[in-house]
Amino acid sequence: MENENLPENLEENNVDLTPKDALQEQVAVAGLYENWFLEYASYVILERAVPAVEDGLKPVQRRILHALKEMDDGRFNKAANVIGQTMQYHPHGDASINDAMVNLGQKDLVFDCQGNWGDYRTGDGAAAARYIEVRLSKFALDVIFNPQTTEWQLSYDGRKKEPVALPVKFPLLLAHGVEGIAVGLSTKIMPHNFVELIEASISVLKNKPFELYPDFLTGGSVDISNYQDGHRGGKIRVRARIEEFDKKTLLIKDIPFSTTTTNLIESIIKANDAGKIKIKKVIDNTAKDVEIQVQLAAGVSPDVTIDALYAFTDCEISISPNACVIIADRPHFVGVSEILKTCTQQTVRLLERELEIRRDELMEKLLFSSLEKIFIENRIYREIEECETFEDVIATVDKGLEPYKPQFYREIVEEDILRLLEIRIKRISKYDAFKADELMKRLQDELAEVLDNLANIIRYSIEYFKEILKKHGKGRERKTEIRNFNTISAAVVAANNQKLYVDRVGGFIGYGLKKEEFVMDCSDIDDIIVFRQDGKCVVTKVQEKVFVGKDIIYVSVFKKNDDRKVYNLVYFDAKSGVSYVKRFKVTAVTRDREYDLTAGNPKSKILYFTANENGEAETIQVNLTASCTARVKQFEYDFKTLLIKGRDSMGNVLTKYPVRKIIQKSAGVSTLGGVDIYYDENVGRLNRDEHGKYLGNFDAKDNILVIYNDGQYELTNFELTNRYETKDVMVLTKFIPDSIITVVYYDGGSKLYYVKRFRIETTTIDKKFLFISDEKGSKLTLASVDVYPRIELSYKKDNSSPAVVEEINLDELTDIRGWKAMGAKLTTFKVQSIKPLESRIVEVEAIEVQENTENVVEIELPKKLIEPEEIEFPELTDVGTGEQLGLF
């Protein structure tokens, strides 16, 4: 309606009524939008989210520290007052200041806090700012502030001055860690250990290599194998510390960095509700120390549950570092080693600048002390009595100083003379030349020391770092254990929370087919392998209901890389009419892809099929059709004569005649032999991948012997899910029933060391037995399964006598007794040290083996020293009879 009063011809001719100035204004606004957004992004990056490398602080943190320094009088300040003081410098409100201050306070480095500052472990927030108090710590006062070396700038309103960057003489950024999100940019630097940072800085100054790894106040353990020096693309894995209190209870003692006990418990409950783990109850007993009690359901393995907690809950968290800092007003992605080197070099520069300032101060003090002495001792002040003007006074003093000017390091100016003229008569009258000389001597000594430190600035910087470590390093030892984590397969440790059913004729499987045939319990994350009558094999993800093809003959949970499960198969090839037999494994497949186990010809089919968990090879009876031309219409075939090949192999010919039926004649035994087991001490786990110490070849009846540092032993099976805390284990080996265990232990009751030798008499699996004294203070010193163990014993007969060192054969010291026996005393003297030695070697004489008087075979072995467990006796073949003679 705006154009209703315009002439009609304008509307009819579509005349453009938009003013040219308006178009130009639109272009200008678009340009402003682009510039403003870039400026906003730059502002957020530089002034809010990303720390500066010079002091490792974000602007809000720097302003809080500066405000606290201004308020510092040695007493605590209300946090609310600190927030108000900081608002003179920080234009973004009190909420952001409060959050930043609480965050700094919980890191327990630059603040001394009083009141409820919250708990980073539980996630509890701090009390209101009016209830809590804070002051700068002694560490902060020592390393962060120095007005003389600080560069200043005006605050946002121009009324105050604030530091551009604080002169921090410590890698504070790496000690605190930082996390920030800006516009199109983020930073995430892990906190590191206080002591290790100082030691690394000293290594930098000494041009020695160093390594830096994260350390968290929450403790736990961290896998730094992919840390990549904190660069983008790296990753660390952080775990809670979980202990087995008993077979029904687990205790979580430390929590992973970046989570809380509340979140951790919620994740455990969620995993239990989803059926991933099976627990009875979770109890939070956290007070001074973290303790979360996890009570297990009946029949649940503690070892498997620990792995499941790591796999399905916040007991293990992956963190991706992203070290980004502001260097020269621009964000840079650098590694923590480079950050440390930069901070260390800055510390050297600041220390050098402080020394230079002190040098100048001392030289000025020496200069004025010398002027003062000359002025008073030479009575120059008397010469000014007759001067009529102030200019004459200055000129007279200057003339009196003229003979001495060459000895000064700089020119004497009017300001120096004015200072001399300000000296009071009372001071001149009481002037003590001796004390003045002593003062000048102290100043000269200090100046010499300062000049020496300047000339040896690296040495001085190293001593500075050592002093900081000595003064503030107590109680700041590493809290997070560095270790390698094993990769936990979720499918292996997931609880069976579903039931698998199959419709063999219709070709459906799933956990929703409750009216069909039950197969087995499974997890909702399992893969299922299916074999069909037409010779096809397929692996698919378990679902509520999924079609996999008709005429299913076998269905089960698929375990990837299971090289112990062997499938025995007979199939009929429709093209040639020949029946083939084959043995194969299925270790890795592509999900939902069909694999043909026959020769690939249409209408081929499976005649016989078995799945064998441990590579068993049975004997089958093959019955041919009565009308076939074969002379033998029934025969047996033993699968153990057939080699295990790939699933794509064609197989061997079983018969070229038509087969009527195949039945199993007898069950088979495993053709794979035992399993080679290794123990990886780095992760405390068993494996079959040749990682770590080789324990031996294990059959189903074999067990593992574990001797713990607390004087207990335990027999366990060799399941790969078993967990062993390396720090608690003294001996872990394959259990040999007749082997002899030799131990040295300290008895807390008698205060003496004992030696005992015994055999394992118990047969209970997964139960610990204490084999040393249960007196308070008793401890296990040494344990060995060697046949002839030795030790080096150092002891003193009395306090004044020198130490005696002996080598002792422990097998000669005591007889073999029961595992509950006390043992024999090692010595009654004061023991200094006990060191294990290599097993004693024995001398083997010639051995004669005789079967009868006619055929005698003699073996003459040279006399030499060999290890008893390395004696190998070959099987001997009698020349006359050809029979093998066994020596045992």
Coordinates of N, CA and C in Angstrom, one line a residue, residues 141-223:
L141 N 53.8 -17.1 45.3 CA 54.6 -15.9 45.6 C 56.0 -16.0 45.2
D142 N 56.6 -17.2 45.2 CA 58.0 -17.4 44.8 C 58.2 -17.3 43.3
V143 N 57.3 -17.9 42.5 CA 57.6 -18.1 41.1 C 56.8 -17.2 40.1
I144 N 55.7 -16.6 40.6 CA 54.8 -16.0 39.6 C 55.0 -14.5 39.5
F145 N 55.3 -13.8 40.6 CA 55.2 -12.3 40.6 C 56.6 -11.7 40.7
N146 N 56.7 -10.6 40.0 CA 57.9 -9.6 40.1 C 57.5 -8.4 39.3
P147 N 57.1 -7.3 39.9 CA 56.7 -6.1 39.2 C 57.8 -5.6 38.3
Q148 N 59.0 -5.8 38.7 CA 60.1 -5.2 37.9 C 60.3 -5.8 36.6
T149 N 59.9 -7.1 36.5 CA 60.0 -7.8 35.2 C 58.7 -8.0 34.5
T150 N 57.6 -7.3 34.9 CA 56.3 -7.5 34.4 C 56.0 -6.4 33.3
E151 N 55.5 -6.8 32.2 CA 55.0 -5.8 31.2 C 53.6 -5.5 31.5
W152 N 53.2 -4.2 31.5 CA 51.9 -3.8 31.9 C 51.1 -3.2 30.8
Q153 N 49.8 -3.2 30.9 CA 48.9 -2.6 30.0 C 47.7 -2.0 30.7
L154 N 47.0 -1.2 30.1 CA 45.8 -0.6 30.7 C 44.7 -1.6 30.7
S155 N 43.8 -1.6 31.8 CA 42.7 -2.5 31.9 C 41.6 -2.0 30.9
Y156 N 40.5 -2.8 30.8 CA 39.5 -2.5 29.7 C 38.9 -1.2 29.8
D157 N 38.8 -0.6 31.0 CA 38.2 0.8 31.2 C 39.3 1.9 31.3
G158 N 40.6 1.5 31.2 CA 41.6 2.5 31.3 C 42.0 3.0 32.7
R159 N 41.3 2.5 33.7 CA 41.5 3.1 35.1 C 42.7 2.4 35.8
K160 N 43.0 1.1 35.4 CA 44.0 0.3 36.1 C 45.0 -0.2 35.1
K161 N 46.1 -0.7 35.7 CA 47.1 -1.4 34.9 C 47.1 -2.8 35.3
E162 N 47.1 -3.7 34.3 CA 47.2 -5.1 34.5 C 48.3 -5.7 33.7
P163 N 48.8 -6.9 34.1 CA 50.0 -7.5 33.4 C 49.6 -8.0 32.0
V164 N 50.4 -7.8 31.1 CA 50.2 -8.5 29.8 C 50.4 -10.0 29.9
A165 N 51.5 -10.3 30.7 CA 51.7 -11.7 31.1 C 52.5 -11.7 32.4
L166 N 52.2 -12.6 33.3 CA 52.9 -12.7 34.5 C 54.3 -13.3 34.3
P167 N 55.3 -12.9 35.0 CA 56.6 -13.4 34.9 C 56.8 -14.7 35.6
V168 N 56.2 -15.8 35.1 CA 56.2 -17.1 35.7 C 57.5 -17.8 35.5
K169 N 58.2 -18.2 36.5 CA 59.5 -18.9 36.3 C 59.3 -20.4 36.6
F170 N 58.3 -21.0 35.9 CA 58.0 -22.4 36.1 C 57.0 -22.8 35.0
P171 N 57.1 -24.0 34.5 CA 56.1 -24.5 33.4 C 54.7 -24.7 34.0
L172 N 54.1 -23.6 34.4 CA 52.8 -23.7 35.1 C 51.7 -24.2 34.2
L173 N 51.8 -24.0 32.9 CA 50.8 -24.5 31.9 C 50.8 -26.0 32.0
L174 N 51.9 -26.6 32.0 CA 52.0 -28.1 32.0 C 51.6 -28.7 33.3
A175 N 51.9 -27.9 34.4 CA 51.5 -28.5 35.7 C 50.0 -28.4 35.9
H176 N 49.4 -27.4 35.5 CA 47.9 -27.2 35.6 C 47.1 -28.0 34.6
G177 N 47.6 -28.0 33.3 CA 46.8 -28.5 32.2 C 45.8 -27.5 31.9
V178 N 45.1 -27.6 30.8 CA 44.1 -26.6 30.4 C 43.2 -27.3 29.4
E179 N 42.0 -26.8 29.4 CA 41.0 -27.2 28.3 C 40.2 -25.9 28.0
G180 N 40.1 -25.7 26.7 CA 39.3 -24.5 26.2 C 38.8 -24.7 24.9
I181 N 37.6 -24.1 24.6 CA 36.9 -24.2 23.3 C 36.7 -22.8 22.8
A182 N 37.2 -22.5 21.7 CA 37.1 -21.2 21.1 C 36.2 -21.3 19.8
V183 N 36.2 -20.3 19.0 CA 35.5 -20.4 17.7 C 36.4 -21.1 16.7
G184 N 36.0 -22.3 16.3 CA 36.8 -23.0 15.3 C 38.1 -23.5 15.8
L185 N 38.3 -23.5 17.1 CA 39.6 -23.9 17.7 C 39.4 -24.4 19.1
S186 N 40.2 -25.4 19.5 CA 40.1 -25.9 20.9 C 41.5 -26.3 21.3
T187 N 41.7 -26.3 22.7 CA 42.9 -26.8 23.2 C 42.7 -27.7 24.4
K188 N 43.5 -28.7 24.5 CA 43.4 -29.7 25.6 C 44.8 -30.2 26.0
I189 N 45.4 -29.6 27.1 CA 46.7 -30.0 27.5 C 46.6 -30.7 28.8
M190 N 47.2 -31.9 28.9 CA 47.1 -32.7 30.1 C 47.9 -32.1 31.3
P191 N 47.5 -32.2 32.5 CA 48.4 -31.9 33.6 C 49.5 -32.8 33.8
H192 N 50.7 -32.3 34.2 CA 51.9 -33.2 34.4 C 52.4 -33.0 35.8
N193 N 53.3 -33.9 36.2 CA 53.8 -34.0 37.5 C 54.7 -32.9 37.8
F194 N 54.5 -32.2 39.0 CA 55.3 -31.1 39.4 C 56.8 -31.4 39.5
V195 N 57.2 -32.6 40.1 CA 58.6 -33.0 40.2 C 59.2 -33.3 38.9
E196 N 58.4 -34.0 38.1 CA 59.0 -34.4 36.7 C 59.2 -33.2 35.8
L197 N 58.3 -32.2 36.0 CA 58.5 -31.0 35.2 C 59.8 -30.3 35.5
I198 N 60.1 -30.2 36.8 CA 61.3 -29.5 37.2 C 62.5 -30.3 36.8
E199 N 62.5 -31.6 36.9 CA 63.6 -32.5 36.5 C 63.8 -32.4 35.0
A200 N 62.7 -32.3 34.2 CA 62.8 -32.1 32.8 C 63.4 -30.8 32.4
S201 N 63.0 -29.7 33.1 CA 63.6 -28.4 32.9 C 65.1 -28.4 33.1
I202 N 65.5 -29.1 34.2 CA 66.9 -29.2 34.4 C 67.6 -30.0 33.3
S203 N 66.9 -31.0 32.8 CA 67.5 -31.8 31.7 C 67.6 -30.9 30.4
V204 N 66.7 -30.1 30.2 CA 66.7 -29.1 29.1 C 68.0 -28.2 29.2
L205 N 68.2 -27.7 30.4 CA 69.4 -26.8 30.6 C 70.7 -27.6 30.5
K206 N 70.6 -28.9 30.8 CA 71.9 -29.7 30.7 C 72.0 -30.4 29.3
N207 N 71.1 -30.0 28.4 CA 71.1 -30.6 27.0 C 71.0 -32.1 27.1
K208 N 70.2 -32.6 28.0 CA 69.9 -34.1 28.1 C 68.5 -34.4 27.7
P209 N 68.3 -35.6 27.2 CA 67.0 -36.0 26.7 C 66.0 -36.1 27.9
F210 N 64.7 -36.0 27.7 CA 63.7 -36.1 28.7 C 62.4 -36.6 28.1
E211 N 61.5 -37.0 29.0 CA 60.2 -37.5 28.6 C 59.2 -36.9 29.6
L212 N 58.1 -36.5 29.0 CA 57.0 -35.9 29.9 C 55.7 -36.7 29.6
Y213 N 55.1 -37.2 30.7 CA 53.8 -37.9 30.6 C 52.8 -37.3 31.6
P214 N 51.5 -37.4 31.3 CA 50.5 -36.8 32.1 C 50.5 -37.5 33.5
D215 N 50.1 -36.7 34.5 CA 49.9 -37.1 35.9 C 48.6 -36.4 36.4
F216 N 47.7 -37.2 37.0 CA 46.4 -36.6 37.4 C 46.2 -36.7 38.9
L217 N 45.6 -35.7 39.4 CA 45.3 -35.7 40.9 C 44.3 -36.9 41.2
T218 N 43.6 -37.4 40.3 CA 42.6 -38.4 40.6 C 43.3 -39.8 40.6
G219 N 44.6 -39.9 40.3 CA 45.3 -41.1 40.4 C 45.0 -42.0 39.2
G220 N 44.8 -43.3 39.5 CA 44.5 -44.3 38.5 C 45.7 -44.6 37.7
S221 N 45.5 -45.1 36.5 CA 46.7 -45.5 35.6 C 46.4 -45.0 34.3
V222 N 47.5 -44.8 33.5 CA 47.4 -44.2 32.2 C 48.3 -44.9 31.2
D223 N 47.8 -45.2 30.0 CA 48.6 -45.8 28.9 C 49.0 -44.7 28.0

